[in-house]
């Protein structure tokens, strides 16, 4: 469950609890996003300090993963896969239709549901052979 209220003390606890995890930078970024619904920019330095890596290294991981957000995103955002297999079956027109219908759309890059494209995600629900009607 995520909350969008940033709290540095809680973030410090979340990060410190991951001290002994392997690959802790990504895990810490994901934990912060899970806790707050986004990754506050102050968390980058906290993670760098905790795991003795540079802020640039943390920033590199943060920007590599499209699912990690700088700001809270709308709960009703629809993610639509825009990777190759879904492009081949019309994701571009689905994205255009969804935006025209007023949905907040985020492009994603492969949900591993390529055989049932275009694929979309609404909340935690994966939708195959997505249509505007299914997204609504
Ligand atoms: S390419 Fe769209 S789910 Fe894999």
Coordinates of C-alpha atoms and ligand atoms in Angstrom, one line a residue:
X1 CA 0.0 0.0 0.0
X2 CA 1.5 3.3 -0.9
X3 CA 0.9 6.8 0.4
X4 CA 2.0 10.0 -1.3
X5 CA 3.1 11.8 1.8
X6 CA 6.8 12.0 1.8
X7 CA 8.4 11.5 5.3
X8 CA 12.2 11.5 5.5
X9 CA 12.3 9.6 8.8
X10 CA 10.2 6.8 7.5
X11 CA 12.2 6.7 4.3
X12 CA 15.4 6.4 6.4
X13 CA 13.9 3.4 8.2
X14 CA 12.8 1.8 5.0
X15 CA 16.3 2.1 3.5
X16 CA 18.1 1.0 6.6
X17 CA 16.0 -2.1 6.9
X18 CA 17.5 -3.2 3.5
X19 CA 21.1 -2.8 4.6
X20 CA 21.9 -6.5 4.2
X21 CA 20.0 -7.2 1.0
X22 CA 21.9 -8.1 -2.2
X23 CA 21.5 -5.4 -4.9
X24 CA 20.1 -3.0 -2.3
X25 CA 19.9 0.1 -4.5
X26 CA 17.1 -1.1 -6.8
X27 CA 15.4 -2.8 -3.9
X28 CA 15.6 0.4 -1.8
X29 CA 14.2 2.5 -4.7
X30 CA 11.3 0.0 -5.1
X31 CA 10.7 0.0 -1.4
X32 CA 10.5 3.8 -1.3
X33 CA 8.2 3.9 -4.2
X34 CA 6.0 1.2 -2.6
X35 CA 5.9 3.2 0.6
X36 CA 5.3 6.7 -0.8
X37 CA 4.0 6.1 -4.3
X38 CA 7.0 7.8 -5.8
X39 CA 10.7 8.3 -5.1
X40 CA 11.4 11.7 -3.6
X41 CA 14.6 13.2 -4.8
X42 CA 16.0 13.3 -1.2
X43 CA 15.8 9.5 -1.1
X44 CA 18.5 9.2 -3.8
X45 CA 21.1 10.7 -1.5
X46 CA 19.8 8.7 1.5
X47 CA 20.2 5.5 -0.5
X48 CA 23.6 6.5 -1.7
X49 CA 24.7 7.3 1.9
X50 CA 23.3 4.0 3.3
X51 CA 24.9 1.8 0.7
X52 CA 28.1 3.7 0.2
X53 CA 27.6 4.4 -3.5
X54 CA 27.5 7.7 -5.4
X55 CA 24.3 9.6 -5.9
X56 CA 25.0 9.4 -9.6
X57 CA 24.9 5.6 -9.4
X58 CA 21.6 5.7 -7.6
X59 CA 20.3 8.2 -10.1
X60 CA 21.4 5.9 -13.0
X61 CA 19.4 3.0 -11.5
X62 CA 16.4 5.3 -10.8
X63 CA 16.3 6.6 -14.4
X64 CA 16.8 3.2 -16.0
X65 CA 13.6 1.8 -14.6
X66 CA 10.6 3.5 -16.1
X67 CA 8.3 2.3 -13.3
X68 CA 10.1 4.4 -10.7
X69 CA 8.4 7.8 -10.5
X70 CA 9.7 11.2 -9.5
X71 CA 6.3 12.4 -8.6
X72 CA 3.1 10.6 -7.4
X73 CA 1.2 9.4 -10.4
X74 CA -2.5 9.3 -10.7
X75 CA -4.2 6.2 -9.3
X76 CA -6.2 5.9 -12.5
X77 CA -3.2 5.9 -14.8
X78 CA -3.4 3.2 -17.5
X79 CA -0.1 1.6 -18.6
X80 CA -0.1 0.5 -22.2
X81 CA 2.7 -1.5 -23.6
X82 CA 4.5 0.2 -26.4
X83 CA 7.2 -2.4 -27.1
X84 CA 7.6 -4.1 -30.5
X85 CA 5.1 -7.0 -30.2
X86 CA 2.4 -4.7 -29.0
X87 CA 3.2 -2.1 -31.7
X88 CA 2.7 -4.9 -34.3
X89 CA -0.9 -5.3 -33.1
X90 CA -1.9 -1.7 -32.7
X91 CA -0.8 -0.3 -29.4
X92 CA -0.2 3.1 -30.9
X93 CA -3.8 3.5 -32.0
X94 CA -5.0 2.2 -28.6
X95 CA -2.8 4.8 -26.8
X96 CA -4.2 7.5 -29.0
X97 CA -7.8 6.4 -28.4
X98 CA -7.3 6.1 -24.7
X99 CA -5.7 9.6 -24.5
X100 CA -8.6 11.0 -26.7
X101 CA -11.0 9.4 -24.3
X102 CA -9.4 11.3 -21.4
X103 CA -7.6 8.4 -19.7
X104 CA -4.2 9.2 -18.2
X105 CA -1.9 6.9 -20.2
X106 CA 1.7 5.9 -19.4
X107 CA 3.7 3.9 -21.9
X108 CA 5.3 0.8 -20.6
X109 CA 7.8 -1.6 -22.3
X110 CA 6.7 -5.2 -22.2
X111 CA 4.7 -6.8 -19.5
X112 CA 5.7 -10.3 -20.7
X113 CA 2.2 -10.7 -22.2
X114 CA 3.3 -10.3 -25.8
X115 CA 1.2 -13.1 -27.2
X116 CA -1.9 -11.2 -26.0
X117 CA -1.1 -7.8 -27.2
X118 CA -1.8 -5.0 -27.1
X119 CA -1.2 -5.4 -23.4
X120 CA -2.1 -3.0 -20.7
X121 CA -2.1 -2.7 -16.9
X122 CA -4.8 -1.0 -14.9
X123 CA -3.7 -1.0 -11.2
X124 CA -2.2 -4.4 -10.7
X125 CA -4.5 -6.0 -13.3
X126 CA -2.9 -7.2 -16.6
X127 CA -5.2 -6.9 -19.6
X128 CA -4.6 -8.8 -22.8
X129 CA -5.9 -7.9 -26.2
X130 CA -6.6 -4.6 -24.7
X131 CA -9.3 -2.3 -26.2
X132 CA -10.6 1.0 -25.1
X133 CA -13.7 -0.7 -23.7
X134 CA -11.6 -3.0 -21.6
X135 CA -9.5 -0.2 -20.3
X136 CA -12.5 1.8 -19.2
Ligands
LIG1 S1 5.7 -6.4 -26.2 FE1 3.9 -5.8 -25.2 S2 3.7 -7.2 -23.5 FE2 5.6 -7.7 -24.5

